[in-house]
Every structure is written in structure tokens, then in C-alpha cells.
PDB file of C-alpha atoms and ligand atoms in Angstrom:
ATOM      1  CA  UNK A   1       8.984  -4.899 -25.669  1.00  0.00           C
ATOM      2  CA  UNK A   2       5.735  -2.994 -24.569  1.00  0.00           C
ATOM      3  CA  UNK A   3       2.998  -5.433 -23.109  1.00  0.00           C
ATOM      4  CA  UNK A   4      -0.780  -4.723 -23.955  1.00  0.00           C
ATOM      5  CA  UNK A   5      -1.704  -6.166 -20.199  1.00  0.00           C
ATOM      6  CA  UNK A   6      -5.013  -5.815 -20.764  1.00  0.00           C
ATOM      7  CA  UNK A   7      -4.910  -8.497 -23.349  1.00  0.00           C
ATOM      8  CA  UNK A   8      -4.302 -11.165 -20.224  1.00  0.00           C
ATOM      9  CA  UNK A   9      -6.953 -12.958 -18.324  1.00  0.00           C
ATOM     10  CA  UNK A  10      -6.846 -13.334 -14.840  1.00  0.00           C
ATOM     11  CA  UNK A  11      -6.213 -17.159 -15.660  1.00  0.00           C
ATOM     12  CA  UNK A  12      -3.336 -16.420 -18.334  1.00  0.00           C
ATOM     13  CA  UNK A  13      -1.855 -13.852 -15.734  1.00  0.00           C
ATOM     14  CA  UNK A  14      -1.584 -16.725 -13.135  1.00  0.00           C
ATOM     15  CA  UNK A  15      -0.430 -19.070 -15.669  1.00  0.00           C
ATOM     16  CA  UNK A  16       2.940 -16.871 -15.858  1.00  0.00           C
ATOM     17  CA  UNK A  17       3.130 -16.136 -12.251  1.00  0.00           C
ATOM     18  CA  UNK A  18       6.916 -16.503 -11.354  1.00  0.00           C
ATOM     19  CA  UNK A  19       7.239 -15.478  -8.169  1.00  0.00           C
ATOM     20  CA  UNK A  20       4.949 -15.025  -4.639  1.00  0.00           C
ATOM     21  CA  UNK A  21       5.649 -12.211  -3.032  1.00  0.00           C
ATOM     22  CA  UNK A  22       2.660 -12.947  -0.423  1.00  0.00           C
ATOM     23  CA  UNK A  23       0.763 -16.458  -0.636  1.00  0.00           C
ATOM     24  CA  UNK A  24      -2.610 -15.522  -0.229  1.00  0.00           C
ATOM     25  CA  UNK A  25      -5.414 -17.068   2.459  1.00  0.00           C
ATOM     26  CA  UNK A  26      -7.354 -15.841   5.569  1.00  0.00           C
ATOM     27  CA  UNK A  27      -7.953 -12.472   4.578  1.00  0.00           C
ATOM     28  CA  UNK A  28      -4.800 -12.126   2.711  1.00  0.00           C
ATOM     29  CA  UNK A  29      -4.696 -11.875  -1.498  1.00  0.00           C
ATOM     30  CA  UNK A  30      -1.912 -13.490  -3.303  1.00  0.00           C
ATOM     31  CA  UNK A  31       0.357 -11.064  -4.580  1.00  0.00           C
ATOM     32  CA  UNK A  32       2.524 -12.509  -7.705  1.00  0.00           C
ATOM     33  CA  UNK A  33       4.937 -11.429  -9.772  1.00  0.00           C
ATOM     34  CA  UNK A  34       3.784 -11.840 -13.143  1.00  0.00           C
ATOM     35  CA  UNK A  35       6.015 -12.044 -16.400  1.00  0.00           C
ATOM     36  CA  UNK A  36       5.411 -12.127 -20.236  1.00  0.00           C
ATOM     37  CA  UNK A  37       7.781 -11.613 -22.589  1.00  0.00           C
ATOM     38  CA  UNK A  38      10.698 -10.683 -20.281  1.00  0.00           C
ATOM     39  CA  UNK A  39       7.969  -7.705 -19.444  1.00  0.00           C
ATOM     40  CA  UNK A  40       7.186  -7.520 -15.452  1.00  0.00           C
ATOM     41  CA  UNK A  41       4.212  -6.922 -13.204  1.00  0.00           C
ATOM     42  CA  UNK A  42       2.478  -7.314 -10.251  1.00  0.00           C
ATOM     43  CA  UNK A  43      -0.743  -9.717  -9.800  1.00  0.00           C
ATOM     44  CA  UNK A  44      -2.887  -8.807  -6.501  1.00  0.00           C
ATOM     45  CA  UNK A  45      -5.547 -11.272  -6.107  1.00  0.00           C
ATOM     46  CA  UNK A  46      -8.188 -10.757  -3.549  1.00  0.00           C
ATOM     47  CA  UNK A  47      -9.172 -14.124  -5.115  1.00  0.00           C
ATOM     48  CA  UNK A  48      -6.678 -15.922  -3.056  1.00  0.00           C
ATOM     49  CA  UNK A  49      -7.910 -15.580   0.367  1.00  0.00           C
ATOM     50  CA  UNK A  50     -10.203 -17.713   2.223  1.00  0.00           C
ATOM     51  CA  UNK A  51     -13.393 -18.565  -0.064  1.00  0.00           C
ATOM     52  CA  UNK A  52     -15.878 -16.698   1.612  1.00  0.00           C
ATOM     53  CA  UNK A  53     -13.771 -13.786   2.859  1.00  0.00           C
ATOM     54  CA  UNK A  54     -12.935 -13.555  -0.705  1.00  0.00           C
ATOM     55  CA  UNK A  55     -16.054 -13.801  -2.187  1.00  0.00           C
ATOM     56  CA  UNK A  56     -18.314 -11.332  -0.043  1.00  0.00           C
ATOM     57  CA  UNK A  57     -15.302  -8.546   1.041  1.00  0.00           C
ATOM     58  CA  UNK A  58     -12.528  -9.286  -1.988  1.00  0.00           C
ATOM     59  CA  UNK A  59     -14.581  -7.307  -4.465  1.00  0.00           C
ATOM     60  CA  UNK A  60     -14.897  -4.385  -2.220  1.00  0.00           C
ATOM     61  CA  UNK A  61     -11.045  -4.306  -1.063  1.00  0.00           C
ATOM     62  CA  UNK A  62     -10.128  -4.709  -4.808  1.00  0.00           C
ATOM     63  CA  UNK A  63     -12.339  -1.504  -5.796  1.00  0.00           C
ATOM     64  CA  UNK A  64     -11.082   0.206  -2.634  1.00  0.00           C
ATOM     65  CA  UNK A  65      -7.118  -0.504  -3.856  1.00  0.00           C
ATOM     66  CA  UNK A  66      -7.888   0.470  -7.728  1.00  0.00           C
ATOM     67  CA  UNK A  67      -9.688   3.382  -6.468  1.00  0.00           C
ATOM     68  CA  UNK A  68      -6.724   4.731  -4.473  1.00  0.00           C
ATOM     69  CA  UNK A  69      -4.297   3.722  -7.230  1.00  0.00           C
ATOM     70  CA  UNK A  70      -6.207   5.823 -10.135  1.00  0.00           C
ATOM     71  CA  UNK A  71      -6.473   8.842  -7.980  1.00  0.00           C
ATOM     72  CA  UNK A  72      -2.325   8.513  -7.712  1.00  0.00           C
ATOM     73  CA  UNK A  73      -1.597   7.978 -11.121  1.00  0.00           C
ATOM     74  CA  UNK A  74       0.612  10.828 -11.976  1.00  0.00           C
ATOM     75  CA  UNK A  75       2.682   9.961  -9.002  1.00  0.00           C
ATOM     76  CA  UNK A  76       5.914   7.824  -9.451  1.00  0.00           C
ATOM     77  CA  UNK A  77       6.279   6.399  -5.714  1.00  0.00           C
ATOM     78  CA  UNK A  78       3.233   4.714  -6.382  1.00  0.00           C
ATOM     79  CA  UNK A  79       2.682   1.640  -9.111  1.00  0.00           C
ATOM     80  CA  UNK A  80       0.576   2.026 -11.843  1.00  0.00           C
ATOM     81  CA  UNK A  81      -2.566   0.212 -12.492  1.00  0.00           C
ATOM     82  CA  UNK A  82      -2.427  -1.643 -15.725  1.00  0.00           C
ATOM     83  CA  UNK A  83      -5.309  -3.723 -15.522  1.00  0.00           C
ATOM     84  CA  UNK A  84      -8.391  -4.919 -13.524  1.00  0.00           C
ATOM     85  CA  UNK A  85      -9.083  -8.683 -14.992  1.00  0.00           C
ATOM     86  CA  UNK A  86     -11.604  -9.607 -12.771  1.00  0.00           C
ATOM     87  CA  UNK A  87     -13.514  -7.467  -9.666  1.00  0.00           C
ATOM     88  CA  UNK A  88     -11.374  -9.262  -7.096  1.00  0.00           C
ATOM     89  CA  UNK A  89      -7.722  -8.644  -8.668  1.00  0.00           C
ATOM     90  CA  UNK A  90      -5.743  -5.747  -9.966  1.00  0.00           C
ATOM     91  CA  UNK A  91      -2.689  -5.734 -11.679  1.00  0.00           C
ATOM     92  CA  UNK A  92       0.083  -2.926 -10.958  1.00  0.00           C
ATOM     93  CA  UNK A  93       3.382  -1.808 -12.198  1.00  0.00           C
ATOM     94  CA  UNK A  94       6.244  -3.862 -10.669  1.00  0.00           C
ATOM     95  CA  UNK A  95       9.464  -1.762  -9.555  1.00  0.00           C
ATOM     96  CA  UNK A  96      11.893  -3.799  -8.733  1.00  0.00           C
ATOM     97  CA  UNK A  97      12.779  -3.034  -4.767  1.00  0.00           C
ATOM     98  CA  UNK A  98      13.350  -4.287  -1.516  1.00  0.00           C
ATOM     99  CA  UNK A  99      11.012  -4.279   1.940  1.00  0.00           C
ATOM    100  CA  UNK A 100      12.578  -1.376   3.532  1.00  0.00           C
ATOM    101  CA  UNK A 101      13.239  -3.112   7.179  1.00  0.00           C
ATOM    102  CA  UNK A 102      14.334  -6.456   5.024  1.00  0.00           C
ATOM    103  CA  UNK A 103      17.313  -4.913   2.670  1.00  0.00           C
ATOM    104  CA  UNK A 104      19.201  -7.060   1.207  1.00  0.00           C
ATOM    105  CA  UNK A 105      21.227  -5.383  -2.303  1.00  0.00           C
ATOM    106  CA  UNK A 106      20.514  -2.029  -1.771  1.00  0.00           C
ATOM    107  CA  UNK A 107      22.304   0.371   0.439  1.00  0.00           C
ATOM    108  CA  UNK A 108      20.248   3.843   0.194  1.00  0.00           C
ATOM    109  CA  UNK A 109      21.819   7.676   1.040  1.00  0.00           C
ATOM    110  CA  UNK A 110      18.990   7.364   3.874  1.00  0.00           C
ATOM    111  CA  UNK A 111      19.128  11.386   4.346  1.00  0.00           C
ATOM    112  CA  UNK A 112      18.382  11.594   1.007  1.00  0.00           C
ATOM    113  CA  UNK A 113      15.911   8.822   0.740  1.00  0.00           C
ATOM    114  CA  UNK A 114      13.857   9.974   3.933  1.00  0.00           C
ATOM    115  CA  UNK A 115      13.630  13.219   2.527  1.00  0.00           C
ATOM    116  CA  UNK A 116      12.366  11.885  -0.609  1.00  0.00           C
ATOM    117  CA  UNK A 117       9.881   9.626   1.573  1.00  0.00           C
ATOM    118  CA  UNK A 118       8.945  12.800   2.882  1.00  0.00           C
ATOM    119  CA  UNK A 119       8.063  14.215  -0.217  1.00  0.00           C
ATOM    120  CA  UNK A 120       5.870  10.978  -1.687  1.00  0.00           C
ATOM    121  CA  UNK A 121       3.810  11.175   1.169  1.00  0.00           C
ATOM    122  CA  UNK A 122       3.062  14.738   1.384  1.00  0.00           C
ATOM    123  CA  UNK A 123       2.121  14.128  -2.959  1.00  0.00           C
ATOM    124  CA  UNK A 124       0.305  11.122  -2.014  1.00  0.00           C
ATOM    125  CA  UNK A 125      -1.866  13.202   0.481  1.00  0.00           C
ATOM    126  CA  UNK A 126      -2.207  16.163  -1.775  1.00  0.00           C
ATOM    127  CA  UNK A 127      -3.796  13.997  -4.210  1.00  0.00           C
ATOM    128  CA  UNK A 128      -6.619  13.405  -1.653  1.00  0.00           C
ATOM    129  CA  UNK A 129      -5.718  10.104  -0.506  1.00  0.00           C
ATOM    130  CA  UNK A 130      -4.144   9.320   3.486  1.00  0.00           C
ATOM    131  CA  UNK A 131      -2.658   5.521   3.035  1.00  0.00           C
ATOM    132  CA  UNK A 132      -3.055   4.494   6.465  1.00  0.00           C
ATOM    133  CA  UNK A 133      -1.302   1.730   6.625  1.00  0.00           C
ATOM    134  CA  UNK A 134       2.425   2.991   6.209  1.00  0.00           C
ATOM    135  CA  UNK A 135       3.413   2.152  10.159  1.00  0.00           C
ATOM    136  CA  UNK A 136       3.428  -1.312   8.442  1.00  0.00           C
ATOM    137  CA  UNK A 137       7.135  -1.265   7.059  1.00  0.00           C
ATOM    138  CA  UNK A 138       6.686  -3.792   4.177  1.00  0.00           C
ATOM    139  CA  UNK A 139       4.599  -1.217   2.938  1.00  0.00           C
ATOM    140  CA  UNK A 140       7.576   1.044   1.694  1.00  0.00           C
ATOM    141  CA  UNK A 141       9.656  -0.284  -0.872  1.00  0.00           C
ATOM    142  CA  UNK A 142      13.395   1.000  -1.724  1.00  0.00           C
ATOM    143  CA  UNK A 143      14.477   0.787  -5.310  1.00  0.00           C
ATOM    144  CA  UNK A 144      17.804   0.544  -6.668  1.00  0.00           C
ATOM    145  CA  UNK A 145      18.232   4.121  -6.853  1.00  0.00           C
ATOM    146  CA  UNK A 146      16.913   4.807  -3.755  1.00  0.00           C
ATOM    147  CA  UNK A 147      13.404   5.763  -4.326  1.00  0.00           C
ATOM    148  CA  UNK A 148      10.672   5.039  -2.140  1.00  0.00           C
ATOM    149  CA  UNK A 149       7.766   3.216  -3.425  1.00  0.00           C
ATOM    150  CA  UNK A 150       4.272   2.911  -1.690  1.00  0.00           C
ATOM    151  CA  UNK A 151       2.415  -0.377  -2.015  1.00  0.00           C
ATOM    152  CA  UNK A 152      -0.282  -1.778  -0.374  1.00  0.00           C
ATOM    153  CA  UNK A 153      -3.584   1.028  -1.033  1.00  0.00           C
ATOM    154  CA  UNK A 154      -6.067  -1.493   0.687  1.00  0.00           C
ATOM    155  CA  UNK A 155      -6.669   0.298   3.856  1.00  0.00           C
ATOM    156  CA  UNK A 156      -6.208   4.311   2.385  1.00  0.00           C
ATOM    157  CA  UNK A 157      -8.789   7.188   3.428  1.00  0.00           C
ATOM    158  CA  UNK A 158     -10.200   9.489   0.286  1.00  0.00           C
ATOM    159  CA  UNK A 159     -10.102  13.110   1.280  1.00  0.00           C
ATOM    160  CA  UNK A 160     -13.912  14.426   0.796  1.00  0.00           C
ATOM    161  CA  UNK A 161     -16.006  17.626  -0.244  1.00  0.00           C
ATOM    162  CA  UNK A 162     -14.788  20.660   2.174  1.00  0.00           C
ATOM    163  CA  UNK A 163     -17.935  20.912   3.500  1.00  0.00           C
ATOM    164  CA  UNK A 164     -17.699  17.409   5.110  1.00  0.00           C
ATOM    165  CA  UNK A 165     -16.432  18.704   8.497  1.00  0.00           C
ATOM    166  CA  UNK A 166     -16.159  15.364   9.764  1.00  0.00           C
ATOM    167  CA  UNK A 167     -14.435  14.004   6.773  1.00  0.00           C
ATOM    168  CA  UNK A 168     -11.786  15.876   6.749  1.00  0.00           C
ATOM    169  CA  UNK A 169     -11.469  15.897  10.494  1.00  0.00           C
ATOM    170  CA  UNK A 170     -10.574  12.003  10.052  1.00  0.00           C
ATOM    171  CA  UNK A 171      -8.411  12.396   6.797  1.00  0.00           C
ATOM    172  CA  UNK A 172      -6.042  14.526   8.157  1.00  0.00           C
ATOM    173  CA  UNK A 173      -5.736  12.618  11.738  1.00  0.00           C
ATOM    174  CA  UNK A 174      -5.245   9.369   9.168  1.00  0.00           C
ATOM    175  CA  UNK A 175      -2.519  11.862   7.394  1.00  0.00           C
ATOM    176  CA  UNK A 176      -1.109  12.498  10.411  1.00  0.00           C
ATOM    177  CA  UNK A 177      -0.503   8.521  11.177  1.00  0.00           C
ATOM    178  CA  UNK A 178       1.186   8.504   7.221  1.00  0.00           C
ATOM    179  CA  UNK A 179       3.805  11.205   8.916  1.00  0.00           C
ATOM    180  CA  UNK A 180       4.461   9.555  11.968  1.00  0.00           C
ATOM    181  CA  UNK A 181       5.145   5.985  10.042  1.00  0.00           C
ATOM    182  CA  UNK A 182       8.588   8.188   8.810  1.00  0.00           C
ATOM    183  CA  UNK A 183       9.825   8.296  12.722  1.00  0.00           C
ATOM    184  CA  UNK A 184       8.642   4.253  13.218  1.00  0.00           C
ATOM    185  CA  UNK A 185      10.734   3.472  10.322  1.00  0.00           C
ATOM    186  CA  UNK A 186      13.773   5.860  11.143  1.00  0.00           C
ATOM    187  CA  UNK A 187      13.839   4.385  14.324  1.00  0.00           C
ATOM    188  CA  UNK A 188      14.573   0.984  12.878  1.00  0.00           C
ATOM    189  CA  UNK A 189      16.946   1.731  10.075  1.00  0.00           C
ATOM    190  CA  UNK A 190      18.288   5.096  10.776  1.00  0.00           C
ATOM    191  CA  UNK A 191      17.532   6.008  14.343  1.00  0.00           C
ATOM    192  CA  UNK A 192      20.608   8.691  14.489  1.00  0.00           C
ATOM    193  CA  UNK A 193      18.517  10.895  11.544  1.00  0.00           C
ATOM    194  CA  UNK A 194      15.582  11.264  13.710  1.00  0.00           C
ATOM    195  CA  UNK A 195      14.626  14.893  14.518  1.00  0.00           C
ATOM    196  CA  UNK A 196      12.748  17.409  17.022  1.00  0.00           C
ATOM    197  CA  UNK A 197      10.029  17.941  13.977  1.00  0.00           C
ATOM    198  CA  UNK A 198       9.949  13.537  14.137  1.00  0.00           C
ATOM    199  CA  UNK A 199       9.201  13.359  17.507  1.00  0.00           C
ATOM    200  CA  UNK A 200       6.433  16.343  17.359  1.00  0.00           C
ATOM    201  CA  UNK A 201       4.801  14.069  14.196  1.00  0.00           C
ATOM    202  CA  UNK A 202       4.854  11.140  16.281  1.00  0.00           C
ATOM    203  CA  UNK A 203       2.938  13.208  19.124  1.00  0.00           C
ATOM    204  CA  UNK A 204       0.586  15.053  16.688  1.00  0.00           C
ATOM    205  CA  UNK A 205      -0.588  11.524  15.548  1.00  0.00           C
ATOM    206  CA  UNK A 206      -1.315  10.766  19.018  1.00  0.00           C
ATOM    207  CA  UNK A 207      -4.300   9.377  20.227  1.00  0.00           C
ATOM    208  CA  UNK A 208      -6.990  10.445  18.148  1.00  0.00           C
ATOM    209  CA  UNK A 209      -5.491   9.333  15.120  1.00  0.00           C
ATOM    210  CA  UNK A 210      -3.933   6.130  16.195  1.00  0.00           C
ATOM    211  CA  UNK A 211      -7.199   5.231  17.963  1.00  0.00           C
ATOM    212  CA  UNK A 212      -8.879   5.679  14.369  1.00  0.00           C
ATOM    213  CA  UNK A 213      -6.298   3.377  12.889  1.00  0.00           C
ATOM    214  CA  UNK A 214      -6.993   0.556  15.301  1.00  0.00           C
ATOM    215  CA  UNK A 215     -10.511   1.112  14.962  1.00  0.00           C
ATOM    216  CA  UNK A 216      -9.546   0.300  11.270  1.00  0.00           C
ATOM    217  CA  UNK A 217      -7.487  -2.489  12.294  1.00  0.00           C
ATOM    218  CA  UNK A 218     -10.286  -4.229  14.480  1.00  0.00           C
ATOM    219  CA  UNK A 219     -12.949  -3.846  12.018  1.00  0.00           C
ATOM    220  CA  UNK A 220     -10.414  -5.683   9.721  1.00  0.00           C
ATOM    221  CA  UNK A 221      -9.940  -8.175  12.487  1.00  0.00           C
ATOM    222  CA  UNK A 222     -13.517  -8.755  13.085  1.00  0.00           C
ATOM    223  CA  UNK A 223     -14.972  -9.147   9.657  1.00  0.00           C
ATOM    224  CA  UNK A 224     -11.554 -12.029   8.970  1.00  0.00           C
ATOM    225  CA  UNK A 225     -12.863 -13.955  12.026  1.00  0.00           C
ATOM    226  CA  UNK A 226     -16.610 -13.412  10.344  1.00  0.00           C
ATOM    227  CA  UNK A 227     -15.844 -14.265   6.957  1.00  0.00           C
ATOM    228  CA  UNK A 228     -12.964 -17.043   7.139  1.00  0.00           C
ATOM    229  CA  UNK A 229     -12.800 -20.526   8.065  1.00  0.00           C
TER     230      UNK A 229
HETATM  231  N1  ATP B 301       4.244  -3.080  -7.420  1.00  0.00           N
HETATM  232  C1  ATP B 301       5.114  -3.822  -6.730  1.00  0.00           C
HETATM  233  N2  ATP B 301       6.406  -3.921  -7.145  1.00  0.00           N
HETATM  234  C2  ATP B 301       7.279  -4.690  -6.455  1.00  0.00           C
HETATM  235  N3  ATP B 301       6.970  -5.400  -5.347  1.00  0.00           N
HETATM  236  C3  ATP B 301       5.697  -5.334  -4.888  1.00  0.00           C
HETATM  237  C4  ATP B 301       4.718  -4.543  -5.550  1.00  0.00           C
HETATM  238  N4  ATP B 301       3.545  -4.682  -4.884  1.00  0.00           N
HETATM  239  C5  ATP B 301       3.790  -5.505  -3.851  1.00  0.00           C
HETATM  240  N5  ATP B 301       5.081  -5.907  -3.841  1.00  0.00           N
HETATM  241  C6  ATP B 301       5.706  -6.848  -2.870  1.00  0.00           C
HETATM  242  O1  ATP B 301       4.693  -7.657  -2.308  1.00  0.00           O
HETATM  243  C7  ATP B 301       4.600  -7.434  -0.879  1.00  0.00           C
HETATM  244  C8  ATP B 301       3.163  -7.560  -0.428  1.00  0.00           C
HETATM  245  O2  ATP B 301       2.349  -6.610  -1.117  1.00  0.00           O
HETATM  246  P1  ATP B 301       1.116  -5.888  -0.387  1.00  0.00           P
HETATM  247  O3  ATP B 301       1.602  -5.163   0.819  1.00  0.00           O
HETATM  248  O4  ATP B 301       0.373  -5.105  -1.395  1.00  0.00           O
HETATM  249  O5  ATP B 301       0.245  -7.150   0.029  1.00  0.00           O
HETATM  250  P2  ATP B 301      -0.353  -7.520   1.461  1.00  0.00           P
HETATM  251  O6  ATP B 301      -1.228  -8.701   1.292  1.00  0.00           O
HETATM  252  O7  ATP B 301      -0.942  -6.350   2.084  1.00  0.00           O
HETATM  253  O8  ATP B 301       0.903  -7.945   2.262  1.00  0.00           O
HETATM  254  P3  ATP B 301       1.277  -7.535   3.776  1.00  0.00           P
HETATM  255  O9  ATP B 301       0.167  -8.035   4.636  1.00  0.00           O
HETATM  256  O10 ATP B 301       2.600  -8.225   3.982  1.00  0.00           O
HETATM  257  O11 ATP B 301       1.378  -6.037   3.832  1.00  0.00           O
HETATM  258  C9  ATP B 301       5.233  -6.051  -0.689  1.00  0.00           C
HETATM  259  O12 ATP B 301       5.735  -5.885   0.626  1.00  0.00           O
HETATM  260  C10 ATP B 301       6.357  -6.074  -1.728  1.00  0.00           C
HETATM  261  O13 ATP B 301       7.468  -6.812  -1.258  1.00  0.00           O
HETATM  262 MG1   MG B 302       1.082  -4.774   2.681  1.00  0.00          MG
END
């Protein structure tokens, strides 16, 4: 049966929360796994961090997620967004999948799947978005059939105008992180599979890029020790 999400309030949506993936507070949403009608999806509610960190930043990481999310709609290793019932949560598409360093049921082809990874990253950045946060392995999801899913938009980079020099300067060092998650997560699940080209993405990343991504990280850092109690 086909689900009119949009029909739910944030309050209903909660109401048939069956699952938490991620129990929000600090700076962290709740993330729940919704269901209606034997119909699935995912709740992300910036609402569930700390009060204040959700009430002056929540609104801002919601729109930044959503944002991403819309720009990647015609993609399938990304979710969907199906609704937006309040300006701190979003709800997504769920796909049923495991954390790929935590799997459980499913046993992927991992040539295959890396190699499809691969390819949903280099879409993901075509369609003008780096996700910059992929070096975090819950981030990638495996499905049953061994597709990779990317979750977790929050922290992405929007490619701008080509005449914005130092725009795209940034989005394709944050690209070049994206890559170099693929040899972090080889490493831990199937180390014998990484290659020459790997270790080279790894190095291209190198300092610039990674030195932008903690720059991310510590402005993160700094406005959760601002903005939570
Ligand atoms: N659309 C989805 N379908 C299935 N599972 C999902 C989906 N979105 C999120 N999850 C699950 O919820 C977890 C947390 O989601 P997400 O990464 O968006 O939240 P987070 O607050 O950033 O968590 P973390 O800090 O652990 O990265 C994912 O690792 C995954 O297990
Ligand atoms: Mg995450």
C-alpha cells in the first residue's frame, strides 16, 4: 500500500516510531524508523538534540540535509525525501541495510559492491554535491543485494557557479576526501582489494583536503560546546 507521507505530522510520525536507529541529544538528531501501514521510513529529527543546539543550528542542518537530498533525487544510492514536517526534521526513504563495518545478514560480492560504491560517488559528485563525511563508515549502508546506500547529507559541500575559483577549488579537495573514504573502508572490510589507484586517492586527498574536513569537523565541535548543555 502506497503512503501519502505528507499527510503525517511530525507528532503522528513519532507516534509510530518503531525503532531508533540513533537516540538523539548533544548535537545529535534522533533518527527513527517510522512505520504506517506496514509502509517504512526514516524520521531525522534535528529536534532531538540538546534544546538550544536544536533550536538555533537544527533548522539550518535540516535545510542543509534536504538541500543535498533534492539535488540527488534521481539517484538510487541515496534515500528519497518524502517529507519535511517541520524546519528541524526530514523524512527519507528507508532501505533496508546494514552499517557497512557492522554486517550482520548480508555477505556482499565486495569487488562488485566497491565498484558500485565507486560509481554512487562519482553520480553523487556529478550532481554537484561532495558528501564529506563518507570516512565515517556508518555513513555507507549495504543492502540486501549489495547496493551501497549513502546516508547522512548533514555535512555535504554544493558545487558552485564556474566562475567561483575558490569554490570549486574546495569542492573538489572535499571530492577528493569522498574518494579516499573507498580505501579507509577497504582497509577494514576488504583490505586484499585495495589498489595502486587506492593508495594514489588516499594521497591526492592529502593535506589540503583533509585539513578542510577537520576544519569542518572543529567548527562542528565548537558550535556543540557553544550551543549544548
Ligand atoms: N534512509 C535510511 N534507511 C535505512 N537506515 C538508515 C537511513 N538513514 C539512516 N539510517 C540508519 O541510521 C544511522 C544514523 O543515520 P545518520 O548517519 O543520518 O545520523 P547521524 O546522527 O549522523 O548518526 P552518526 O553520527 O552515527 O553518523 C545510519 O548509520 C543507518 O544505520
Ligand atoms: Mg551519520
Amino acid at each position: 500500500m502506497s503512503i501519502d507521507w505528507q499527510h503525517y505530522s511530525l507528532e503522528q510520525l513519532r507516534a509510530n516510531a518503531t525503532l531508533t536507529f540513533r537516540q538523539g541529544g548533544g548535537s545529535r538528531p534522533d533518527v527513527l524508523l517510522i512505520e504506517i501501514d506496514g509502509a517504512k521510513a526514516v524520521l531525522k529529527d534535528q529536534g532531538g538534540a540538546d534544546k538550544v543546539f536544536a533550536f538555533l543550528i537544527g533548522p539550518i542542518l535540516n535545510w542543509r540535509e534536504c538541500k543535498a537530498l533534492k539535488k540527488l533525487a534521481q539517484l538510487d544510492c541515496v534515500p528519497d525525501l518524502l517529507s519535511q514536517p517541520s524546519a528541524r526534521s526530514f523524512l527519507m526513504s528507508y532501505h533496508e541495510s546494514e552499517q557497512i563495518t557492522r554486517l550482520e545478514k548480508f555477505t556482499p560480492d565486495w569487488p562488485t559492491f566497491f565498484a558500485k560504491l565507486s560509481i554512487a560517488i562519482n553520480d553523487v559528485h556529478t550532481a554537484g554535491v561532495a558528501h564529506n563525511d563518507l570516512r565515517n563508515p556508518t555513513n555507507t549502508l549495504v543492502t540486501a543485494n549489495g547496493e551501497p546506500i549513502l546516508v547522512d547529507l548533514v555535512a555535504c559541500f554544493c558545487r558552485g557557479r564556474s566562475w567561483n575559483g575558490l569554490n570549486r577549488w574546495i569542492f573538489n579537495k572535499f571530492c577528493q576526501v569522498d574518494l579516499s573514504a573507498i580505501t579507509k573502508i577497504k582497509s577494514r572490510v576488504a583490505p586484499q582489494l585495495i589498489t595502486s589507484e587506492d593508495v594514489v586517492a588516499e594521497d591526492i586527498a592529502g593535506r589540503p583536503g583533509m585539513a578542510l574536513k577537520h576544519l569542518g569537523q572543529l567548527i562542528r565541535k565548537v558550535s556543540r560546546r557553544l550551543f549544548t548543555s
